């Protein structure tokens, strides 16, 4: 299973403080040494809201320094209990820091701090090759057909230029060739700079030995807009609402490189994301297809791939057809500029590349609210293929038992 780099964990601390299946999360804040008990005591028995208070305007935390970004406090403030929303900022800040400290071990915090220092050093020294990449320019980055669909923001507009070869996997033309070229050149420039500076480059995840994390050299703000303005509208109401597509609030963005002298293939895995956008940037290559094998929750991630049984008719004759590849088994061929969008829990891998060099942009989109909610669910019948199969099995057994009980009762009746 592919995992994210340690630095990305700082965006995930909110997800463990967002509530439970009943809509609340019990809190027992710690009181750091030297802090007056009165600062937190009135709120010891309070619980966080599962759903954020959309009408509440968080206070400004831009002047707060520490291991958490100001945006973390602003996001968490919307989940504070009603009795705390009107409290002084310092009281709320202490309360939120207590929450975050409880859920984030010191060792993890130290790792994130080291990565933060690494990133700050790069941002201070690295000179971008293409400055225009670091701010969002939709007309330069995206194809007109894609932009028009986003502006229309309707399921019909999105489906008009998308293909859905298997349920939950969507393919569509997305990026301008000039954007792909610039991003490829920027990544190559950064890798050359890292080598010249004798820095240790942080790789995207535990599975890829080549590639780079784009946020590390300054593209974080632009890619956050990329997710919020151009991925979230697709996933929010039309395609992935059941897996947190409507509450995406953080990302992990990187490029991967496949070739004879790079990563050759990628093993079977799931992504550490709710929704994954995968866009081929180039260059010339053959092979390296993505293969998909069904959507699974954590409990069923290693279960067998399902084969769909369908029934068709030909005149008066019925045929039973076992579709061994049409349901969960699908191979996707990359095309430069073409995107594939899928759930992070959709199992997939990359076949061996046979020639050339393939470089892809990956945007792992995450929802802290969904991650907290799914901790308290026992099954996921709306999206996990194996949960669906087990649910159908339980329903079938229930129907059979009901039928048998009815037959036994009818057999003993007198007319």
C-alpha positions as a Markdown table, in Angstrom:
| # | Residue | x | y | z |
|---|---|---|---|---|
| 1 | Unk | 0.0 | 0.0 | 0.0 |
| 2 | Unk | 1.4 | 3.3 | -1.0 |
| 3 | Unk | 2.0 | 5.7 | 1.8 |
| 4 | Unk | 2.6 | 9.5 | 1.9 |
| 5 | Unk | 5.8 | 11.2 | 3.0 |
| 6 | Unk | 6.0 | 12.2 | 6.7 |
| 7 | Unk | 5.6 | 15.9 | 6.0 |
| 8 | Unk | 2.1 | 15.5 | 4.7 |
| 9 | Unk | 0.9 | 14.2 | 8.0 |
| 10 | Unk | 0.7 | 17.7 | 9.4 |
| 11 | Unk | -2.4 | 18.2 | 7.2 |
| 12 | Unk | -4.0 | 15.1 | 8.6 |
| 13 | Unk | -3.9 | 15.9 | 12.3 |
| 14 | Unk | -7.3 | 17.6 | 11.9 |
| 15 | Unk | -8.9 | 14.4 | 10.7 |
| 16 | Unk | -8.6 | 12.6 | 14.0 |
| 17 | Unk | -10.3 | 15.5 | 15.8 |
| 18 | Unk | -13.4 | 15.8 | 13.7 |
| 19 | Unk | -16.0 | 13.6 | 15.5 |
| 20 | Unk | -17.4 | 10.1 | 15.6 |
| 21 | Unk | -20.2 | 8.2 | 14.0 |
| 22 | Unk | -22.7 | 9.9 | 16.3 |
| 23 | Unk | -21.6 | 13.3 | 15.2 |
| 24 | Unk | -19.4 | 14.2 | 18.2 |
| 25 | Unk | -15.9 | 13.4 | 19.4 |
| 26 | Unk | -15.2 | 13.1 | 23.2 |
| 27 | Unk | -12.5 | 15.4 | 24.4 |
| 28 | Unk | -10.3 | 15.3 | 27.5 |
| 29 | Unk | -7.9 | 18.1 | 26.8 |
| 30 | Unk | -4.6 | 18.1 | 28.5 |
| 31 | Unk | -3.5 | 21.1 | 30.5 |
| 32 | Unk | 0.2 | 21.9 | 29.8 |
| 33 | Unk | 2.4 | 22.7 | 32.8 |
| 34 | Unk | 2.1 | 26.3 | 33.8 |
| 35 | Unk | -1.2 | 27.0 | 32.1 |
| 36 | Unk | -4.0 | 28.2 | 34.3 |
| 37 | Unk | -6.7 | 25.6 | 34.8 |
| 38 | Unk | -9.4 | 28.3 | 34.2 |
| 39 | Unk | -8.3 | 28.5 | 30.6 |
| 40 | Unk | -9.7 | 25.1 | 29.7 |
| 41 | Unk | -11.6 | 23.8 | 32.7 |
| 42 | Unk | -15.0 | 25.1 | 31.7 |
| 43 | Unk | -14.7 | 23.1 | 28.4 |
| 44 | Unk | -13.4 | 19.8 | 29.6 |
| 45 | Unk | -16.7 | 18.0 | 29.0 |
| 46 | Unk | -17.3 | 19.6 | 25.6 |
| 47 | Unk | -17.3 | 17.8 | 22.3 |
| 48 | Unk | -16.3 | 18.8 | 18.8 |
| 49 | Unk | -18.9 | 19.1 | 16.1 |
| 50 | Unk | -18.7 | 16.5 | 13.4 |
| 51 | Unk | -20.0 | 18.9 | 10.7 |
| 52 | Unk | -18.3 | 22.3 | 10.6 |
| 53 | Unk | -20.3 | 25.4 | 11.4 |
| 54 | Unk | -20.5 | 27.0 | 8.0 |
| 55 | Unk | -21.9 | 30.3 | 9.3 |
| 56 | Unk | -19.1 | 30.8 | 11.8 |
| 57 | Unk | -16.2 | 33.0 | 10.7 |
| 58 | Unk | -12.9 | 31.8 | 12.2 |
| 59 | Unk | -10.5 | 34.3 | 13.8 |
| 60 | Unk | -7.3 | 35.2 | 12.1 |
| 61 | Unk | -4.4 | 32.9 | 13.1 |
| 62 | Unk | -1.8 | 34.2 | 10.5 |
| 63 | Unk | 0.4 | 35.5 | 13.3 |
| 64 | Unk | 0.5 | 32.2 | 15.2 |
| 65 | Unk | 3.9 | 30.5 | 14.8 |
| 66 | Unk | 4.6 | 26.8 | 15.5 |
| 67 | Unk | 4.3 | 23.4 | 14.0 |
| 68 | Unk | 0.8 | 23.8 | 12.7 |
| 69 | Unk | -0.2 | 26.1 | 9.8 |
| 70 | Unk | -2.7 | 28.9 | 10.6 |
| 71 | Unk | -5.1 | 27.2 | 8.2 |
| 72 | Unk | -5.3 | 24.2 | 10.6 |
| 73 | Unk | -6.6 | 26.3 | 13.4 |
| 74 | Unk | -9.0 | 28.1 | 11.2 |
| 75 | Unk | -10.4 | 24.8 | 9.9 |
| 76 | Unk | -10.6 | 23.3 | 13.4 |
| 77 | Unk | -12.3 | 26.4 | 14.9 |
| 78 | Unk | -15.5 | 25.7 | 12.9 |
| 79 | Unk | -15.8 | 22.4 | 14.7 |
| 80 | Unk | -15.5 | 23.8 | 18.2 |
| 81 | Unk | -18.5 | 23.4 | 20.6 |
| 82 | Unk | -21.0 | 26.3 | 20.5 |
| 83 | Unk | -20.1 | 27.4 | 24.0 |
| 84 | Unk | -16.5 | 28.0 | 22.9 |
| 85 | Unk | -17.1 | 29.8 | 19.6 |
| 86 | Unk | -17.4 | 33.2 | 21.3 |
| 87 | Unk | -14.5 | 32.7 | 23.7 |
| 88 | Unk | -11.3 | 34.8 | 23.5 |
| 89 | Unk | -9.0 | 33.7 | 20.8 |
| 90 | Unk | -6.3 | 32.7 | 23.3 |
| 91 | Unk | -8.7 | 30.3 | 25.0 |
| 92 | Unk | -9.7 | 28.8 | 21.7 |
| 93 | Unk | -6.1 | 28.5 | 20.6 |
| 94 | Unk | -5.1 | 26.7 | 23.8 |
| 95 | Unk | -8.1 | 24.4 | 23.5 |
| 96 | Unk | -7.2 | 23.5 | 19.9 |
| 97 | Unk | -3.5 | 23.0 | 20.7 |
| 98 | Unk | -4.5 | 20.6 | 23.4 |
| 99 | Unk | -6.6 | 18.6 | 21.0 |
| 100 | Unk | -3.9 | 18.4 | 18.4 |
| 101 | Unk | -1.2 | 17.5 | 20.9 |
| 102 | Unk | -3.3 | 14.5 | 22.1 |
| 103 | Unk | -3.6 | 13.0 | 18.6 |
| 104 | Unk | -0.1 | 13.6 | 17.2 |
| 105 | Unk | 2.8 | 11.7 | 18.9 |
| 106 | Unk | 5.9 | 13.7 | 19.6 |
| 107 | Unk | 8.0 | 11.5 | 17.3 |
| 108 | Unk | 5.7 | 12.3 | 14.3 |
| 109 | Unk | 5.8 | 16.0 | 15.2 |
| 110 | Unk | 9.6 | 15.9 | 15.2 |
| 111 | Unk | 9.6 | 14.3 | 11.7 |
| 112 | Unk | 7.3 | 16.9 | 10.3 |
| 113 | Unk | 9.4 | 19.7 | 11.9 |
| 114 | Unk | 12.5 | 18.3 | 10.2 |
| 115 | Unk | 10.7 | 18.1 | 6.8 |
| 116 | Unk | 9.4 | 21.6 | 7.3 |
| 117 | Unk | 12.9 | 22.9 | 7.8 |
| 118 | Unk | 14.1 | 20.9 | 4.8 |
| 119 | Unk | 11.3 | 22.5 | 2.7 |
| 120 | Unk | 12.0 | 26.0 | 4.0 |
| 121 | Unk | 15.6 | 25.7 | 3.1 |
| 122 | Unk | 14.7 | 24.7 | -0.5 |
| 123 | Unk | 12.2 | 27.5 | -0.8 |
| 124 | Unk | 14.9 | 30.0 | 0.3 |
| 125 | Unk | 17.5 | 28.8 | -2.1 |
| 126 | Unk | 15.8 | 27.3 | -5.2 |
| 127 | Unk | 15.1 | 29.6 | -8.1 |
| 128 | Unk | 12.1 | 28.5 | -10.2 |
| 129 | Unk | 12.6 | 28.0 | -13.9 |
| 130 | Unk | 9.0 | 28.9 | -14.8 |
| 131 | Unk | 7.6 | 31.5 | -12.4 |
| 132 | Unk | 4.2 | 31.3 | -14.1 |
| 133 | Unk | 3.7 | 27.8 | -12.8 |
| 134 | Unk | 3.5 | 29.0 | -9.2 |
| 135 | Unk | 0.2 | 30.9 | -9.6 |
| 136 | Unk | -3.0 | 29.5 | -11.0 |
| 137 | Unk | -3.7 | 30.5 | -14.6 |
| 138 | Unk | -6.6 | 28.4 | -15.7 |
| 139 | Unk | -6.7 | 29.3 | -19.4 |
| 140 | Unk | -3.0 | 28.5 | -19.6 |
| 141 | Unk | -3.1 | 25.3 | -17.6 |
| 142 | Unk | -6.4 | 23.7 | -18.7 |
| 143 | Unk | -8.1 | 22.8 | -22.0 |
| 144 | Unk | -11.2 | 24.9 | -22.9 |
| 145 | Unk | -13.5 | 22.0 | -22.9 |
| 146 | Unk | -12.5 | 21.1 | -19.3 |
| 147 | Unk | -12.8 | 24.8 | -18.2 |
| 148 | Unk | -16.3 | 25.1 | -19.7 |
| 149 | Unk | -17.5 | 22.0 | -17.8 |
| 150 | Unk | -16.1 | 23.3 | -14.5 |
| 151 | Unk | -17.9 | 26.7 | -15.1 |
| 152 | Unk | -21.2 | 24.9 | -15.9 |
| 153 | Unk | -20.7 | 22.7 | -12.8 |
| 154 | Unk | -23.3 | 20.1 | -13.7 |
| 155 | Unk | -23.1 | 16.4 | -14.0 |
| 156 | Unk | -24.3 | 16.7 | -17.6 |
| 157 | Unk | -21.4 | 19.1 | -18.5 |
| 158 | Unk | -18.8 | 16.8 | -16.9 |
| 159 | Unk | -20.1 | 13.6 | -18.4 |
| 160 | Unk | -20.2 | 15.3 | -21.9 |
| 161 | Unk | -16.5 | 15.0 | -22.3 |
| 162 | Unk | -15.7 | 12.1 | -19.8 |
| 163 | Unk | -15.6 | 8.4 | -20.5 |
| 164 | Unk | -16.3 | 5.9 | -17.7 |
| 165 | Unk | -14.9 | 2.5 | -18.9 |
| 166 | Unk | -15.7 | 0.9 | -15.6 |
| 167 | Unk | -17.8 | 2.2 | -12.6 |
| 168 | Unk | -15.9 | 4.9 | -10.7 |
| 169 | Unk | -13.0 | 5.4 | -13.2 |
| 170 | Unk | -13.2 | 8.5 | -15.4 |
| 171 | Unk | -10.9 | 9.5 | -18.2 |
| 172 | Unk | -10.8 | 12.9 | -19.9 |
| 173 | Unk | -8.6 | 15.5 | -21.6 |
| 174 | Unk | -7.5 | 18.0 | -19.1 |
| 175 | Unk | -4.1 | 19.8 | -19.4 |
| 176 | Unk | -2.7 | 22.1 | -22.1 |
| 177 | Unk | 0.5 | 20.7 | -23.8 |
| 178 | Unk | 2.3 | 23.9 | -22.8 |
| 179 | Unk | 1.5 | 23.3 | -19.1 |
| 180 | Unk | 2.8 | 19.7 | -19.3 |
| 181 | Unk | 6.0 | 20.8 | -21.0 |
| 182 | Unk | 6.6 | 23.6 | -18.4 |
| 183 | Unk | 6.0 | 21.3 | -15.5 |
| 184 | Unk | 8.3 | 18.6 | -16.9 |
| 185 | Unk | 11.0 | 21.2 | -17.4 |
| 186 | Unk | 10.5 | 22.6 | -13.8 |
| 187 | Unk | 10.8 | 19.1 | -12.3 |
| 188 | Unk | 13.9 | 18.4 | -14.3 |
| 189 | Unk | 15.4 | 21.7 | -13.3 |
| 190 | Unk | 14.6 | 21.0 | -9.6 |
| 191 | Unk | 16.2 | 17.6 | -9.7 |
| 192 | Unk | 19.4 | 19.0 | -11.3 |
| 193 | Unk | 19.5 | 21.7 | -8.7 |
| 194 | Unk | 19.1 | 19.2 | -5.9 |
| 195 | Unk | 21.9 | 17.1 | -7.3 |
| 196 | Unk | 24.2 | 20.1 | -7.7 |
| 197 | Unk | 23.4 | 21.2 | -4.1 |
| 198 | Unk | 24.0 | 17.7 | -2.8 |
| 199 | Unk | 20.6 | 17.7 | -1.1 |
| 200 | Unk | 18.7 | 14.5 | -0.4 |
| 201 | Unk | 15.5 | 14.6 | -2.4 |
| 202 | Unk | 12.4 | 13.5 | -0.7 |
| 203 | Unk | 10.6 | 10.9 | -2.8 |
| 204 | Unk | 6.8 | 10.9 | -3.2 |
| 205 | Unk | 6.0 | 7.7 | -1.3 |
| 206 | Unk | 7.4 | 4.4 | -0.1 |
| 207 | Unk | 6.9 | 2.7 | -3.5 |
| 208 | Unk | 8.4 | 5.1 | -5.9 |
| 209 | Unk | 12.2 | 5.5 | -5.9 |
| 210 | Unk | 12.1 | 8.3 | -8.5 |
| 211 | Unk | 10.1 | 11.5 | -8.8 |
| 212 | Unk | 9.6 | 14.5 | -6.5 |
| 213 | Unk | 7.1 | 16.1 | -4.1 |
| 214 | Unk | 5.9 | 19.3 | -5.9 |
| 215 | Unk | 5.0 | 21.1 | -2.6 |
| 216 | Unk | 8.6 | 20.8 | -1.6 |
| 217 | Unk | 9.8 | 23.5 | -4.1 |
| 218 | Unk | 6.9 | 26.0 | -3.9 |
| 219 | Unk | 3.9 | 24.6 | -5.8 |
| 220 | Unk | 1.8 | 23.9 | -2.8 |
| 221 | Unk | -0.5 | 27.0 | -3.0 |
| 222 | Unk | -1.1 | 26.6 | -6.7 |
| 223 | Unk | -1.9 | 22.9 | -6.4 |
| 224 | Unk | -4.2 | 23.6 | -3.5 |
| 225 | Unk | -6.2 | 25.8 | -5.8 |
| 226 | Unk | -6.0 | 23.1 | -8.4 |
| 227 | Unk | -7.7 | 20.7 | -6.0 |
| 228 | Unk | -10.3 | 23.1 | -4.6 |
| 229 | Unk | -11.3 | 24.7 | -7.9 |
| 230 | Unk | -10.9 | 22.0 | -10.5 |
| 231 | Unk | -11.1 | 18.6 | -8.8 |
| 232 | Unk | -13.4 | 19.2 | -5.9 |
| 233 | Unk | -16.3 | 20.4 | -8.1 |
| 234 | Unk | -16.2 | 17.0 | -10.0 |
| 235 | Unk | -16.0 | 14.8 | -6.9 |
| 236 | Unk | -18.3 | 16.9 | -4.6 |
| 237 | Unk | -21.8 | 16.2 | -5.8 |
| 238 | Unk | -21.6 | 14.1 | -8.9 |
| 239 | Unk | -19.0 | 11.3 | -8.6 |
| 240 | Unk | -17.5 | 10.6 | -5.2 |
| 241 | Unk | -19.7 | 12.1 | -2.4 |
| 242 | Unk | -19.8 | 8.7 | -0.6 |
| 243 | Unk | -16.0 | 8.7 | 0.0 |
| 244 | Unk | -15.5 | 12.3 | 1.1 |
| 245 | Unk | -15.5 | 13.9 | -2.3 |
| 246 | Unk | -17.5 | 16.8 | -0.9 |
| 247 | Unk | -15.2 | 17.6 | 1.9 |
| 248 | Unk | -11.7 | 17.5 | 0.3 |
| 249 | Unk | -9.4 | 19.7 | 2.4 |
| 250 | Unk | -5.8 | 18.7 | 1.9 |
| 251 | Unk | -3.6 | 17.2 | -0.8 |
| 252 | Unk | -0.3 | 15.4 | -1.5 |
| 253 | Unk | 1.0 | 16.3 | -5.0 |
| 254 | Unk | 4.0 | 14.7 | -6.8 |
| 255 | Unk | 5.4 | 13.4 | -10.0 |
| 256 | Unk | 6.5 | 9.8 | -10.7 |
| 257 | Unk | 8.9 | 8.7 | -13.4 |
| 258 | Unk | 8.9 | 5.4 | -15.2 |
| 259 | Unk | 11.6 | 4.1 | -17.6 |
| 260 | Unk | 14.4 | 1.6 | -18.0 |
| 261 | Unk | 16.7 | 3.7 | -15.7 |
| 262 | Unk | 13.9 | 4.7 | -13.4 |
| 263 | Unk | 11.0 | 2.9 | -11.8 |
| 264 | Unk | 9.9 | 0.2 | -14.3 |
| 265 | Unk | 6.6 | -0.7 | -12.8 |
| 266 | Unk | 4.4 | -0.3 | -9.7 |
| 267 | Unk | 2.9 | -3.0 | -7.6 |
| 268 | Unk | -0.7 | -3.6 | -6.7 |
| 269 | Unk | -1.8 | -1.1 | -4.1 |
| 270 | Unk | -4.3 | 1.5 | -3.0 |
| 271 | Unk | -3.6 | 5.2 | -2.6 |
| 272 | Unk | -3.5 | 7.2 | 0.7 |
| 273 | Unk | -6.3 | 9.4 | -0.7 |
| 274 | Unk | -10.0 | 9.7 | -1.0 |
| 275 | Unk | -9.8 | 10.8 | -4.6 |
| 276 | Unk | -6.8 | 10.4 | -6.9 |
| 277 | Unk | -6.1 | 12.5 | -10.1 |
| 278 | Unk | -3.5 | 11.0 | -12.3 |
| 279 | Unk | -2.4 | 12.9 | -15.4 |
| 280 | Unk | 0.2 | 11.8 | -17.9 |
| 281 | Unk | 2.7 | 14.7 | -18.6 |
| 282 | Unk | 4.7 | 12.7 | -21.2 |
| 283 | Unk | 7.2 | 11.9 | -22.7 |
| 284 | Unk | 7.5 | 9.3 | -25.4 |
| 285 | Unk | 6.9 | 5.7 | -24.1 |
| 286 | Unk | 5.3 | 2.4 | -24.6 |
| 287 | Unk | 3.8 | 0.1 | -22.1 |
| 288 | Unk | 3.2 | 1.2 | -18.5 |
| 289 | Unk | -0.6 | 0.8 | -18.5 |
| 290 | Unk | -2.6 | 1.2 | -15.3 |
| 291 | Unk | -4.6 | -1.9 | -14.3 |
| 292 | Unk | -7.6 | -1.6 | -12.0 |
| 293 | Unk | -9.0 | -4.4 | -9.8 |
| 294 | Unk | -11.9 | -3.2 | -7.8 |
| 295 | Unk | -12.7 | -0.8 | -4.9 |
| 296 | Unk | -12.0 | -2.1 | -1.4 |
| 297 | Unk | -12.1 | -0.8 | 2.2 |
| 298 | Unk | -9.3 | -1.6 | 4.6 |
| 299 | Unk | -11.0 | -4.9 | 5.7 |
| 300 | Unk | -11.1 | -6.3 | 2.2 |
| 301 | Unk | -8.1 | -4.7 | 0.5 |
| 302 | Unk | -6.6 | -8.1 | -0.3 |
| 303 | Unk | -9.8 | -9.9 | -1.3 |
| 304 | Unk | -10.3 | -11.5 | -4.7 |
| 305 | Unk | -11.4 | -9.6 | -7.7 |
| 306 | Unk | -15.1 | -10.0 | -8.5 |
| 307 | Unk | -16.4 | -11.2 | -11.8 |
| 308 | Unk | -19.9 | -10.0 | -12.8 |
| 309 | Unk | -22.5 | -12.4 | -14.0 |
| 310 | Unk | -25.0 | -11.0 | -16.5 |
| 311 | Unk | -27.9 | -12.4 | -18.3 |
| 312 | Unk | -28.7 | -11.6 | -21.9 |
| 313 | Unk | -31.3 | -12.8 | -24.4 |
| 314 | Unk | -31.1 | -13.9 | -28.0 |
| 315 | Unk | -34.6 | -14.6 | -29.3 |
| 316 | Unk | -36.2 | -17.1 | -27.0 |
| 317 | Unk | -32.9 | -18.5 | -25.7 |
| 318 | Unk | -31.2 | -17.3 | -22.5 |
| 319 | Unk | -27.5 | -17.3 | -22.1 |
| 320 | Unk | -25.5 | -16.9 | -18.9 |
| 321 | Unk | -22.3 | -15.0 | -19.5 |
| 322 | Unk | -19.5 | -14.8 | -17.0 |
| 323 | Unk | -17.8 | -11.4 | -17.7 |
| 324 | Unk | -14.3 | -12.1 | -16.5 |
| 325 | Unk | -13.0 | -8.7 | -17.3 |
| 326 | Unk | -15.9 | -6.2 | -17.7 |
| 327 | Unk | -16.7 | -5.6 | -14.0 |
| 328 | Unk | -13.6 | -5.0 | -11.9 |
| 329 | Unk | -10.7 | -5.7 | -14.3 |
| 330 | Unk | -9.6 | -2.9 | -16.5 |
| 331 | Unk | -6.4 | -1.7 | -18.2 |
| 332 | Unk | -6.0 | 2.0 | -18.9 |
| 333 | Unk | -3.5 | 3.4 | -21.4 |
| 334 | Unk | -1.9 | 6.7 | -20.6 |
| 335 | Unk | -2.0 | 9.6 | -23.1 |
| 336 | Unk | -0.1 | 12.9 | -22.5 |
| 337 | Unk | -2.5 | 15.5 | -21.1 |
| 338 | Unk | -5.1 | 12.9 | -20.4 |
| 339 | Unk | -6.4 | 12.5 | -16.9 |
| 340 | Unk | -7.8 | 9.5 | -15.0 |
| 341 | Unk | -9.8 | 10.1 | -11.9 |
| 342 | Unk | -10.6 | 7.4 | -9.4 |
| 343 | Unk | -11.2 | 6.7 | -5.7 |
| 344 | Unk | -8.1 | 6.3 | -3.7 |
| 345 | Unk | -9.4 | 2.9 | -2.5 |
| 346 | Unk | -9.6 | 1.6 | -6.1 |
| 347 | Unk | -6.9 | -1.1 | -6.2 |
| 348 | Unk | -4.5 | -0.6 | -9.1 |
| 349 | Unk | -0.9 | -0.9 | -10.3 |
| 350 | Unk | 1.3 | 0.0 | -13.2 |
| 351 | Unk | 2.5 | -2.5 | -15.7 |
| 352 | Unk | 6.2 | -2.6 | -16.7 |
| 353 | Unk | 7.2 | 0.1 | -19.2 |
| 354 | Unk | 8.8 | -1.4 | -22.3 |
| 355 | Unk | 10.5 | 1.7 | -23.8 |
| 356 | Unk | 10.9 | 5.5 | -23.3 |
| 357 | Unk | 10.1 | 7.6 | -20.3 |
| 358 | Unk | 6.7 | 8.2 | -18.7 |
| 359 | Unk | 6.2 | 11.0 | -16.2 |
| 360 | Unk | 2.9 | 11.5 | -14.4 |
| 361 | Unk | 1.4 | 14.1 | -12.1 |
| 362 | Unk | -0.4 | 12.7 | -9.1 |
| 363 | Unk | -2.7 | 14.6 | -6.9 |
| 364 | Unk | -3.9 | 12.7 | -3.9 |
| 365 | Unk | -7.0 | 14.6 | -2.5 |
| 366 | Unk | -8.0 | 13.9 | 1.1 |
| 367 | Unk | -10.9 | 14.6 | 3.4 |
| 368 | Unk | -10.2 | 14.8 | 7.1 |
| 369 | Unk | -13.9 | 14.5 | 7.9 |
| 370 | Unk | -14.4 | 11.3 | 5.9 |
| 371 | Unk | -11.3 | 9.7 | 7.5 |
| 372 | Unk | -12.7 | 10.4 | 11.0 |
| 373 | Unk | -16.2 | 9.1 | 10.1 |
| 374 | Unk | -15.0 | 5.9 | 8.6 |
| 375 | Unk | -13.3 | 4.9 | 11.8 |
| 376 | Unk | -16.7 | 4.2 | 13.3 |
| 377 | Unk | -18.2 | 2.3 | 10.4 |
| 378 | Unk | -18.2 | -1.5 | 10.3 |
| 379 | Unk | -18.8 | -1.9 | 6.6 |
| 380 | Unk | -18.9 | 0.2 | 3.4 |
| 381 | Unk | -21.6 | -1.3 | 1.2 |
| 382 | Unk | -22.1 | 1.8 | -0.9 |
| 383 | Unk | -18.6 | 1.7 | -2.4 |
| 384 | Unk | -16.5 | -1.3 | -1.3 |
| 385 | Unk | -17.1 | -4.1 | -3.8 |
| 386 | Unk | -16.6 | -6.9 | -1.2 |
| 387 | Unk | -18.9 | -5.2 | 1.3 |
| 388 | Unk | -21.5 | -5.1 | -1.4 |
| 389 | Unk | -21.1 | -8.8 | -2.1 |
| 390 | Unk | -21.3 | -9.6 | 1.6 |
| 391 | Unk | -24.5 | -7.5 | 1.9 |
| 392 | Unk | -26.1 | -9.2 | -1.0 |
| 393 | Unk | -25.2 | -12.6 | 0.6 |
| 394 | Unk | -26.8 | -11.6 | 3.9 |
| 395 | Unk | -29.9 | -10.3 | 2.1 |
| 396 | Unk | -30.1 | -13.6 | 0.1 |
| 397 | Unk | -29.9 | -15.7 | 3.2 |
| 398 | Unk | -32.6 | -13.5 | 4.9 |
| 399 | Unk | -34.9 | -14.0 | 1.9 |
| 400 | Unk | -34.3 | -17.8 | 1.9 |
| 401 | Unk | -34.9 | -18.0 | 5.6 |
| 402 | Unk | -38.1 | -16.0 | 5.3 |
| 403 | Unk | -39.3 | -18.1 | 2.4 |
| 404 | Unk | -38.6 | -21.4 | 4.3 |
| 405 | Unk | -40.4 | -20.1 | 7.3 |
| 406 | Unk | -43.4 | -19.2 | 5.1 |
| 407 | Unk | -43.4 | -22.6 | 3.5 |
| 408 | Unk | -43.2 | -24.4 | 6.8 |
| 409 | Unk | -46.1 | -22.3 | 8.1 |
| 410 | Unk | -48.2 | -22.9 | 4.9 |
| 411 | Unk | -47.6 | -26.6 | 5.1 |
| 412 | Unk | -49.1 | -26.8 | 8.6 |
| 413 | Unk | -52.1 | -24.7 | 7.8 |
| 414 | Unk | -55.6 | -26.3 | 7.4 |
| 415 | Unk | -58.0 | -25.2 | 4.7 |
